[in-house]
PDB file of C-alpha atoms in Angstrom:
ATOM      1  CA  UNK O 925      37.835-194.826  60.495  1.00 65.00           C
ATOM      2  CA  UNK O 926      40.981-193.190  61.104  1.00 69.00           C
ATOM      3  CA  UNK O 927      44.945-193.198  61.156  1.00 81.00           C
ATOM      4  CA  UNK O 928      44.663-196.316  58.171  1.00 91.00           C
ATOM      5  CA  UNK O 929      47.325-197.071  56.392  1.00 96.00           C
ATOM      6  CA  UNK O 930      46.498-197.993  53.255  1.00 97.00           C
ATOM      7  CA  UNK O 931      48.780-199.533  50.239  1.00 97.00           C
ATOM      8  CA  UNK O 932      47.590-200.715  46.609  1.00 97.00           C
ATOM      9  CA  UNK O 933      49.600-202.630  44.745  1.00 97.00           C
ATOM     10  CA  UNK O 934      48.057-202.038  40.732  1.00 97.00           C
ATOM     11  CA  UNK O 935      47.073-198.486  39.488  1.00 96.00           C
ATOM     12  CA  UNK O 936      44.016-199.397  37.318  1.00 94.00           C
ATOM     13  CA  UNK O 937      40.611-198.217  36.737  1.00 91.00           C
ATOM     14  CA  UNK O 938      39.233-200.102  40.365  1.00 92.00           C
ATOM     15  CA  UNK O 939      42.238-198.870  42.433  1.00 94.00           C
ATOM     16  CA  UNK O 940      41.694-195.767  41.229  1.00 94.00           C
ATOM     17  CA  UNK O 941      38.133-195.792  41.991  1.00 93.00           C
ATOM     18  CA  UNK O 942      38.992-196.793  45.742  1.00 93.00           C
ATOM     19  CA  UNK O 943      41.417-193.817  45.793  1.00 94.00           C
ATOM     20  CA  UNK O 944      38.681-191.462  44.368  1.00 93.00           C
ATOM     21  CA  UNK O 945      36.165-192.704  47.177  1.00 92.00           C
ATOM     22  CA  UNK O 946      38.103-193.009  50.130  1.00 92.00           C
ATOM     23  CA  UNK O 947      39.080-189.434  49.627  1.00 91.00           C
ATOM     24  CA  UNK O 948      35.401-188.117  48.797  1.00 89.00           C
ATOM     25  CA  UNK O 949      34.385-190.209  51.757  1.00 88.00           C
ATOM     26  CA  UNK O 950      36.224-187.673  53.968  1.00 85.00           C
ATOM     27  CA  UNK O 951      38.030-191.412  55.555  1.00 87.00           C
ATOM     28  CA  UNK O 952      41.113-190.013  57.512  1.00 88.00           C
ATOM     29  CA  UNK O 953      43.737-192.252  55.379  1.00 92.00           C
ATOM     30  CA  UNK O 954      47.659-192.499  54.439  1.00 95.00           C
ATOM     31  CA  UNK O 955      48.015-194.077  51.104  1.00 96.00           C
ATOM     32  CA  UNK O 956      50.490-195.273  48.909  1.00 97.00           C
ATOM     33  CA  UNK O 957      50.205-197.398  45.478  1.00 97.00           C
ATOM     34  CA  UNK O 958      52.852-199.059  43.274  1.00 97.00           C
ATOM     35  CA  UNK O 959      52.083-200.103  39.768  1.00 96.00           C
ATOM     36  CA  UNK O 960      54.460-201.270  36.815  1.00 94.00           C
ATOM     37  CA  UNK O 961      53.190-198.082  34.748  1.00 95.00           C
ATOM     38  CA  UNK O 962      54.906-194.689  35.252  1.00 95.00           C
ATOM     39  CA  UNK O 963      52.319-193.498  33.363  1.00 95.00           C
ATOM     40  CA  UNK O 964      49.273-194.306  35.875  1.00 96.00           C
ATOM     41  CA  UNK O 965      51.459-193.756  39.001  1.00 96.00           C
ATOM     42  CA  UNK O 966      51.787-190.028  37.580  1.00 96.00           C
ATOM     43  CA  UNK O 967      47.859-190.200  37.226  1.00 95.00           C
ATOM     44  CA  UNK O 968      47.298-191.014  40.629  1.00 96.00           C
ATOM     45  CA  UNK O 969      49.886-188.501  42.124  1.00 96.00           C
ATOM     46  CA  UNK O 970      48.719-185.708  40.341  1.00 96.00           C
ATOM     47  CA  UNK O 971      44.733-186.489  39.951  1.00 96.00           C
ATOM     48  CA  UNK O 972      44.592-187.361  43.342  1.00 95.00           C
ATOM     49  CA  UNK O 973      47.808-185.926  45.154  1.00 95.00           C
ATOM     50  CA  UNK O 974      49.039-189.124  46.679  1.00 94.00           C
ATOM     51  CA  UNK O 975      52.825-188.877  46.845  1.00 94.00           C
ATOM     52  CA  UNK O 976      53.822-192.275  47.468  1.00 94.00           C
ATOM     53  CA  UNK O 977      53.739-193.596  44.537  1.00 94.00           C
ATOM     54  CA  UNK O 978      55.991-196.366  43.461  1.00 93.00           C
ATOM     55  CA  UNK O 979      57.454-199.448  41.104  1.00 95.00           C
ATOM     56  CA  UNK O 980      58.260-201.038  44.149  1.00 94.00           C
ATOM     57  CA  UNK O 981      55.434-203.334  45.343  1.00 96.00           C
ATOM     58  CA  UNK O 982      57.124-204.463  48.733  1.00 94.00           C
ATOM     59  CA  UNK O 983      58.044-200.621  49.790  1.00 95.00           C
ATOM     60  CA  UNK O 984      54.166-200.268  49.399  1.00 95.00           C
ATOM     61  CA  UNK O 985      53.417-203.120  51.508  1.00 95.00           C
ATOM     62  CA  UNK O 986      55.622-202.521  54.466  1.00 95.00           C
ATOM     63  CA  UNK O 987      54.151-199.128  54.578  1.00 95.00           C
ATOM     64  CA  UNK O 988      50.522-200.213  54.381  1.00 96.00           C
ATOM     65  CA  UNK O 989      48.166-201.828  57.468  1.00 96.00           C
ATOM     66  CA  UNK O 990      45.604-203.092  54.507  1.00 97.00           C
ATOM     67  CA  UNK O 991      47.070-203.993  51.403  1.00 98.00           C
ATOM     68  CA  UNK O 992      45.347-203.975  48.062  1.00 97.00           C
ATOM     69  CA  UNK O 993      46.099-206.515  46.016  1.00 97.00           C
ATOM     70  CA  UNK O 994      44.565-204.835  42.764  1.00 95.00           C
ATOM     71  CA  UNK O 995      46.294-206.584  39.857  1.00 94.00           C
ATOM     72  CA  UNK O 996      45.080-209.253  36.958  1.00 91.00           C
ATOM     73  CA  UNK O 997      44.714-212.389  37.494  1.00 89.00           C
ATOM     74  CA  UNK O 998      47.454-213.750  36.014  1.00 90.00           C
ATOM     75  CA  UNK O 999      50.234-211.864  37.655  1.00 93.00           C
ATOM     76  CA  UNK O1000      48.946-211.990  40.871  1.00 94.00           C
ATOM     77  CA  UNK O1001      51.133-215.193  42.061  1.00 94.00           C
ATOM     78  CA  UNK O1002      53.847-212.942  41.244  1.00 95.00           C
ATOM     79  CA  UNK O1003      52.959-210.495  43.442  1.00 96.00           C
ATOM     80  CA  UNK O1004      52.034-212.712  46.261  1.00 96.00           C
ATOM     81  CA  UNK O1005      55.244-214.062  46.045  1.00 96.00           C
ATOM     82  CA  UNK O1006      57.110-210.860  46.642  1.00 95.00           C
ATOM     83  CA  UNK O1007      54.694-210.421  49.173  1.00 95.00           C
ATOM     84  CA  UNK O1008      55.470-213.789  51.016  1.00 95.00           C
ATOM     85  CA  UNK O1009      56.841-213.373  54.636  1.00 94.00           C
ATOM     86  CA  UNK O1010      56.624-209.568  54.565  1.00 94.00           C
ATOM     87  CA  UNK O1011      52.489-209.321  55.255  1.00 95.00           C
ATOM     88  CA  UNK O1012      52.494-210.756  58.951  1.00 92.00           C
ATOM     89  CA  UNK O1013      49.754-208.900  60.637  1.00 93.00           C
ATOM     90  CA  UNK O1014      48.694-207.455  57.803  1.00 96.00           C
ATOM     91  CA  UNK O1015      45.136-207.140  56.097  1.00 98.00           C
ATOM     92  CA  UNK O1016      45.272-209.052  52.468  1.00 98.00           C
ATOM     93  CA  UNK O1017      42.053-207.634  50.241  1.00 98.00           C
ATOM     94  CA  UNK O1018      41.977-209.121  46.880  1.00 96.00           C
ATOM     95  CA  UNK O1019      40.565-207.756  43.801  1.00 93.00           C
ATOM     96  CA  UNK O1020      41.659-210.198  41.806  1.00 90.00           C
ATOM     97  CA  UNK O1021      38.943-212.049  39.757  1.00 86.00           C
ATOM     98  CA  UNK O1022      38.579-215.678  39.987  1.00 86.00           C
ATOM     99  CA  UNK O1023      41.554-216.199  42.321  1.00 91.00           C
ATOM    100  CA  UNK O1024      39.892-218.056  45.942  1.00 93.00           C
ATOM    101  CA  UNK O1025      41.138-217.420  49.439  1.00 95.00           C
ATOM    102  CA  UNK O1026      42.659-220.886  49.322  1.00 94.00           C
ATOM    103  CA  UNK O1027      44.779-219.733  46.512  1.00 94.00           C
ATOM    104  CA  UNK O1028      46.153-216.947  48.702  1.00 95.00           C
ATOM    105  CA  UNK O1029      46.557-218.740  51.255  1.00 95.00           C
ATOM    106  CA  UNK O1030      48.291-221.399  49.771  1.00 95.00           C
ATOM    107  CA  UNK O1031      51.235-218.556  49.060  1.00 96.00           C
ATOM    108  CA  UNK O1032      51.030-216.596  51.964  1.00 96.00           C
ATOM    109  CA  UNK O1033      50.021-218.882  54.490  1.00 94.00           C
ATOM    110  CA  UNK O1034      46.647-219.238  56.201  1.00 92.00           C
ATOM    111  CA  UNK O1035      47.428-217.365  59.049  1.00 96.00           C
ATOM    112  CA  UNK O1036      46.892-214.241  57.136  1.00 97.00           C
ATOM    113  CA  UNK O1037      44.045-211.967  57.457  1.00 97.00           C
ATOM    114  CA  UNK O1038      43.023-212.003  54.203  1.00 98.00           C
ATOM    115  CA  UNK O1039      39.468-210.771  52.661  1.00 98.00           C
ATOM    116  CA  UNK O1040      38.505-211.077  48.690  1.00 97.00           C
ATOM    117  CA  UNK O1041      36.469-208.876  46.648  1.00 96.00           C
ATOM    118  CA  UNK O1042      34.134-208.702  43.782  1.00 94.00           C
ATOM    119  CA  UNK O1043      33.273-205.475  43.080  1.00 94.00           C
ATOM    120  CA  UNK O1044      31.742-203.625  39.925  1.00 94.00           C
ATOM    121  CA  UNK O1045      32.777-201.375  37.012  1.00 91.00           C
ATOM    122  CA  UNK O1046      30.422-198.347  38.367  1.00 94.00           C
ATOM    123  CA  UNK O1047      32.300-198.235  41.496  1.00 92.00           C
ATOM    124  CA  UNK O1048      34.211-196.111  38.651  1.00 90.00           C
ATOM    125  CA  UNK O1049      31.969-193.138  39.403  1.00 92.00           C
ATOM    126  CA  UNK O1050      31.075-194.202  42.579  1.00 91.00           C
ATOM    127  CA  UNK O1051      27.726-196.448  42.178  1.00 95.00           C
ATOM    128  CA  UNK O1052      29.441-200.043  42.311  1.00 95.00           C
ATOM    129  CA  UNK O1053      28.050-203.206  43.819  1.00 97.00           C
ATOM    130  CA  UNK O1054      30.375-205.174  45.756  1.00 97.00           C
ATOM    131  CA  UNK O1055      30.705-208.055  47.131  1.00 97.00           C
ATOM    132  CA  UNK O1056      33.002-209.075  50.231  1.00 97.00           C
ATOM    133  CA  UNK O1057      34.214-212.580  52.174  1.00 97.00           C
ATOM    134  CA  UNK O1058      36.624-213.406  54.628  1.00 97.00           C
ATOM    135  CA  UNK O1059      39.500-215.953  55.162  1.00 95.00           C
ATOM    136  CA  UNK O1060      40.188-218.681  57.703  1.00 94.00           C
ATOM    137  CA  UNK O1061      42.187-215.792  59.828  1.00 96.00           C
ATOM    138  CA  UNK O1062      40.013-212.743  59.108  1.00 96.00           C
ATOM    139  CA  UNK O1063      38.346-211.190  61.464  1.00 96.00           C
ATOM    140  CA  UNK O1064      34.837-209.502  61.756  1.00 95.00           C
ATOM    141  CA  UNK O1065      36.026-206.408  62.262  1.00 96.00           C
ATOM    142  CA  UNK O1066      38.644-207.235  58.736  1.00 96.00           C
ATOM    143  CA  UNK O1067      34.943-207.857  56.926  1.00 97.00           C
ATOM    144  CA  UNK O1068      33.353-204.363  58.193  1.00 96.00           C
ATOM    145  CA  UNK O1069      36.435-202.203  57.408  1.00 95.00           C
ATOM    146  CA  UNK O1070      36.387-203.888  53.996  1.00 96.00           C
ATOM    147  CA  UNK O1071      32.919-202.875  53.850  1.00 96.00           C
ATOM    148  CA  UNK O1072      33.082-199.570  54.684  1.00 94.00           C
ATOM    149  CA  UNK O1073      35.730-198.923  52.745  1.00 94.00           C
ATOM    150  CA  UNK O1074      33.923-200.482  49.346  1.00 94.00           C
ATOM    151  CA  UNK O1075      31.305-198.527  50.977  1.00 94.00           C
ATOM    152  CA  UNK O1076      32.589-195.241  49.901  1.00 92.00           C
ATOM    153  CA  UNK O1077      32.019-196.076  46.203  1.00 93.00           C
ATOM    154  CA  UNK O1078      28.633-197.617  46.297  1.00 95.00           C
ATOM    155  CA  UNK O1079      26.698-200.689  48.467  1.00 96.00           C
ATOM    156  CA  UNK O1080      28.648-203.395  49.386  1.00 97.00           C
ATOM    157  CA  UNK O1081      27.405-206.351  51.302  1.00 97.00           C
ATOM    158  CA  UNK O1082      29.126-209.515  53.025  1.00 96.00           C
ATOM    159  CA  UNK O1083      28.274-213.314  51.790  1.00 97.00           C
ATOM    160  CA  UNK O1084      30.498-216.565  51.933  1.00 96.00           C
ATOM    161  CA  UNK O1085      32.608-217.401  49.469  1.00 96.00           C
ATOM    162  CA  UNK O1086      30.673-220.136  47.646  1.00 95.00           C
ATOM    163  CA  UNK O1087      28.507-217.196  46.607  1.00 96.00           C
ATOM    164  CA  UNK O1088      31.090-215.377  44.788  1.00 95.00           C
ATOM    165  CA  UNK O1089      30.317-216.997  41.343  1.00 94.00           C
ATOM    166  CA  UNK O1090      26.977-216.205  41.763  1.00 96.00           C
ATOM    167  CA  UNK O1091      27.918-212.500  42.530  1.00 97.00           C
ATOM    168  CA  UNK O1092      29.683-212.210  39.457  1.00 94.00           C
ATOM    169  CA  UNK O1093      27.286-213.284  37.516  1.00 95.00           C
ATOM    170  CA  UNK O1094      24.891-210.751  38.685  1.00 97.00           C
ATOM    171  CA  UNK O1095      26.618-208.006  40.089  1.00 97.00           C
ATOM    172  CA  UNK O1096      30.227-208.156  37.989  1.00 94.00           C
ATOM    173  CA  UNK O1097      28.272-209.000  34.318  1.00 95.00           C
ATOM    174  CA  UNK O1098      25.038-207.108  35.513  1.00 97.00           C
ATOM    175  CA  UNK O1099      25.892-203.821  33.762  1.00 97.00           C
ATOM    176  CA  UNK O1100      26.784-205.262  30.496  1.00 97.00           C
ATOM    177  CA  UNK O1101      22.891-206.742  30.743  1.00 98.00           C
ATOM    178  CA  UNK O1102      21.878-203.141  31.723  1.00 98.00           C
ATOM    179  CA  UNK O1103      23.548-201.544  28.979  1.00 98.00           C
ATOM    180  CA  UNK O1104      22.320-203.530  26.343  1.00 98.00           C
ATOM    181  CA  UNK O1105      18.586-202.840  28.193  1.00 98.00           C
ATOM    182  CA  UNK O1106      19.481-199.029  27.733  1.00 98.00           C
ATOM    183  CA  UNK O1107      20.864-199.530  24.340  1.00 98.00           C
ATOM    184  CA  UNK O1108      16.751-200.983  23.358  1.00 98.00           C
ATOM    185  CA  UNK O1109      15.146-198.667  25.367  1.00 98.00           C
ATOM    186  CA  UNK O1110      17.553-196.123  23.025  1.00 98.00           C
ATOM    187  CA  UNK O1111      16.979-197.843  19.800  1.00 98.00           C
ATOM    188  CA  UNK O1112      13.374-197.695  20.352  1.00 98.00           C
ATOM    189  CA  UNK O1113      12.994-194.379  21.166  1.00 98.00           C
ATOM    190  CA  UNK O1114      14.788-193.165  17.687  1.00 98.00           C
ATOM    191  CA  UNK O1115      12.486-195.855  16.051  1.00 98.00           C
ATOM    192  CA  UNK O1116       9.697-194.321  17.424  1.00 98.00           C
ATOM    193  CA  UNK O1117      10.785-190.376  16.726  1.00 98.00           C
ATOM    194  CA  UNK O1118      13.298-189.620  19.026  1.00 98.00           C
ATOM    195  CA  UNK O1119      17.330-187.915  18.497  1.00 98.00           C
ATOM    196  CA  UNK O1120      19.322-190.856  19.393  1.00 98.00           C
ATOM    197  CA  UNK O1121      20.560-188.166  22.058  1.00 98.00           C
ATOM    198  CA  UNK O1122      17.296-187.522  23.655  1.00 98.00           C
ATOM    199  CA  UNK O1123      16.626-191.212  23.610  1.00 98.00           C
ATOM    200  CA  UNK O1124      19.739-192.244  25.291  1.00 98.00           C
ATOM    201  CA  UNK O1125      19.511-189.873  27.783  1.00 98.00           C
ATOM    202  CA  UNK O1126      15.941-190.562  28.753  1.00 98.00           C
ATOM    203  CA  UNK O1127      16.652-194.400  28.679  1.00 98.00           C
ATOM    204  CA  UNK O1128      19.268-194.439  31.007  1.00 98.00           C
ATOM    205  CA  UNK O1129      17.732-191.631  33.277  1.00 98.00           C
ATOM    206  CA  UNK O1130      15.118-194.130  33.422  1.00 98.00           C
ATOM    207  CA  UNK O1131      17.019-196.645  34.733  1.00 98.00           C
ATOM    208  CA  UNK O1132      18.969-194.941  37.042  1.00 98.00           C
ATOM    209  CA  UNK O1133      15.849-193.281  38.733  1.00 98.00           C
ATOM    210  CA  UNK O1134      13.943-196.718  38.428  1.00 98.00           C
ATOM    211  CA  UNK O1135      16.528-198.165  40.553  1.00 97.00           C
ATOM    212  CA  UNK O1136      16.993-195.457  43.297  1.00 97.00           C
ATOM    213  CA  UNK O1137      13.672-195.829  43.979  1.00 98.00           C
ATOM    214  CA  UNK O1138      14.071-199.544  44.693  1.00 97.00           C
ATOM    215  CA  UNK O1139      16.994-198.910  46.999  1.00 96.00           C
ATOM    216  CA  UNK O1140      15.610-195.526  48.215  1.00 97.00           C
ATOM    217  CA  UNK O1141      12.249-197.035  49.392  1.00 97.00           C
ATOM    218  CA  UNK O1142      12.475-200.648  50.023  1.00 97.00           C
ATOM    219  CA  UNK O1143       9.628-201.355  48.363  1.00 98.00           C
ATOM    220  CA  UNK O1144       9.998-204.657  46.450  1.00 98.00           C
ATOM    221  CA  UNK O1145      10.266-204.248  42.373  1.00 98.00           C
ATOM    222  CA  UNK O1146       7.314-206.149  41.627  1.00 97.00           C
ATOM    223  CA  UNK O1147       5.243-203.623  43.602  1.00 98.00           C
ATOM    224  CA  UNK O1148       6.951-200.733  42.542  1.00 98.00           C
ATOM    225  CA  UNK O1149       5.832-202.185  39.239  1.00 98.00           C
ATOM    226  CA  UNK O1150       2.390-202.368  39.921  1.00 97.00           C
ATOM    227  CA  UNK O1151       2.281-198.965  40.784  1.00 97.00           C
ATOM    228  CA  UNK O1152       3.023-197.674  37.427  1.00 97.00           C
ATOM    229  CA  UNK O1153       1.237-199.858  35.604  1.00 97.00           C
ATOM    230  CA  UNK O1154      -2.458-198.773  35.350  1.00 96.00           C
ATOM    231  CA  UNK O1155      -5.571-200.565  34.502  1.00 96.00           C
ATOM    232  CA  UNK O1156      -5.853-200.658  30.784  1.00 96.00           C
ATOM    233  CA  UNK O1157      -2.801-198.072  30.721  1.00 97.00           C
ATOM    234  CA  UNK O1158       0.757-197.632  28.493  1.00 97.00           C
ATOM    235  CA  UNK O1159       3.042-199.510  30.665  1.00 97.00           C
ATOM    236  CA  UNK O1160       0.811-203.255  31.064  1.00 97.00           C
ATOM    237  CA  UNK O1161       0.785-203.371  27.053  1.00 97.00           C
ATOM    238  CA  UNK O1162       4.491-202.496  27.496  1.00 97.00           C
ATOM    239  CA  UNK O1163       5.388-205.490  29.758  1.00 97.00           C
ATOM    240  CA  UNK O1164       2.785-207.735  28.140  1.00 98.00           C
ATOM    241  CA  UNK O1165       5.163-207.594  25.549  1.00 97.00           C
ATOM    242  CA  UNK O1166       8.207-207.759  27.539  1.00 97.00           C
ATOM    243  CA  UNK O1167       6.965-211.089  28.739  1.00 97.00           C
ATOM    244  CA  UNK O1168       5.496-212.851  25.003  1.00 97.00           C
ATOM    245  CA  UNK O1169       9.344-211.865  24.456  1.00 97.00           C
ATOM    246  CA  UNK O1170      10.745-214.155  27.347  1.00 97.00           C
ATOM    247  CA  UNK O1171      12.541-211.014  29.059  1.00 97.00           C
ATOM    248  CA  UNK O1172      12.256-212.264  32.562  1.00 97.00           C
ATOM    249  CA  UNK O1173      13.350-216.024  31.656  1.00 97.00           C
ATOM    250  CA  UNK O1174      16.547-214.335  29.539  1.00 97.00           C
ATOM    251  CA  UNK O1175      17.409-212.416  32.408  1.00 97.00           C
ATOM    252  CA  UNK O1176      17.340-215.310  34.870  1.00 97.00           C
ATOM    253  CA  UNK O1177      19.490-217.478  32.320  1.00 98.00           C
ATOM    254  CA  UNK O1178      22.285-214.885  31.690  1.00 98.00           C
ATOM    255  CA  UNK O1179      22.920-214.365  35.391  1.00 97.00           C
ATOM    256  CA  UNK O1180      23.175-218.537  36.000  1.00 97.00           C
ATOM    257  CA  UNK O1181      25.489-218.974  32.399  1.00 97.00           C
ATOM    258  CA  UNK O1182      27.719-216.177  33.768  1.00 95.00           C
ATOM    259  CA  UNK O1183      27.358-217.603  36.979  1.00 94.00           C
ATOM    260  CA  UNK O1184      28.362-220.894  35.424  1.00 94.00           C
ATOM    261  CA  UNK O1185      31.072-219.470  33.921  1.00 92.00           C
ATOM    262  CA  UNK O1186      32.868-218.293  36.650  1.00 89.00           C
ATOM    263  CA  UNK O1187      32.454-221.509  38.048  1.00 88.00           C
ATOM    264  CA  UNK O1188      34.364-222.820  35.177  1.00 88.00           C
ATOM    265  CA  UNK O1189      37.074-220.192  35.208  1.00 81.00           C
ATOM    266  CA  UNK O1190      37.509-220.257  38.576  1.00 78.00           C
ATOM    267  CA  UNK O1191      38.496-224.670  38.262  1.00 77.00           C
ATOM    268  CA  UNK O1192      40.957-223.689  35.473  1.00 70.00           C
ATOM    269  CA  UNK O1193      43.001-221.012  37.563  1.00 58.00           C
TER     270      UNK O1193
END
């Protein structure tokens, strides 16, 4: 992709992370990014040498081809409503939690192109998940620039927006349940003997390596499993028990009460 023109409207920790991976991606780019704070907009101009930087969230926008809409939640209708009448064959991408299509739309019209997003905190150094889905008046080739772009700072696939809740109950809360699963790993390693440094490290070295290899080879996890786990051996006592504990049924129910509770979020916004 080249000769983009791209705009974000909110500094924060996931705009920022877009910045930082379109420019390691080598994408040929123009960007500019507004943001209430002084503060961040001198972190992104001097971090990351992007000079147009701004308060001004409509100078951004008539600048930018895609526009990302990278703000909470709650202030987005604001935003939108500068916005309104000045995005005409523009590309909307939202970042905003929670908030549908629909909702845009019902602000901006539905004539705009506009794509939302549910991406991950490790897109923060570059390992998110993220999840993309198009508007009545987005096109295909809207979806795979989104994609690409997201991309840049870890996998990103496309689904429909029903699917969204579901996303963010796996993908958007997943670390939290990975952390606390490095956190045990941790806490059982000093129980057993280990520097809480040593065990930390080792834990989530583990993990990370453990799921490389799932994405590396393509080999499902159960057989990946399998392969570690010998007759008689270390790792089947191990996830005997993992399973007397209920690990794979507490898994399974975390992802669908997040999931639910997105769903529940989502009706009071």
């Amino acid at each position: 992709m080249t000769g983009l023109k791209i705009g974000f409207i909110g500094a924060g920790n996931m705009a920022e992370a877009m910045i930082k991976g379109i420019l390691a991606s080598g994408i040929k780019a123009e960007l500019a990014v507004s943001d209430s704070s002084v503060e961040r907009l001198e972190v992104i101009r001097t971090v990351y040498g992007v000079e147009a930087v701004s308060k001004d969230n409509k100078r951004v926008s008539d600048f930018a081809d895609i526009i990302f809409l990278a703000v909470k939640p709650q202030i987005l209708s604001v935003v939108l409503r500068q916005l309104k009448g000045r995005v005409r064959d523009k590309l909307i991408v939202s970042i905003a939690a929670g908030k549908t299509i629909e909702y845009i739309e019902s602000i901006l019209g539905d004539e705009i192109r506009i794509v939302r997003v549910m991406p991950n905190t490790p897109a923060l150094v570059l390992s998110g998940a993220t999840a993309v889905c198009g508007g009545k008046s987005a096109l295909d080739e809207d979806l795979e620039t989104v994609r690409s772009l997201f991309s840049s700072v870890g996998s990103c696939v496309i689904v429909e927006e029903e699917k969204m809740d579901v996303v963010t109950g796996l993908s958007g809360s997943g670390p939290a349940y990975v952390y606390q699963f490095i956190e045990a790993l941790s806490d059982a390693g000093v129980k057993m003997g280990l520097t809480r440094a040593d065990a930390t490290l080792l834990a989530a070295q583990t993990v990370l390596g453990a799921a490389r290899m799932v994405i590396d080879t393509g080999i499902h996890p159960a057989q990946l499993k399998d392969n570690v786990t010998s007759p008689g051996g270390t790792a089947i006592c191990g996830l005997h028990e993992l399973e007397k504990g209920g690990m794979r049924a507490a898994v399974i129910n975390a992802v669908e009460a997040a999931t639910e509770k997105s769903k529940e979020l989502g009706r009071k916004k």
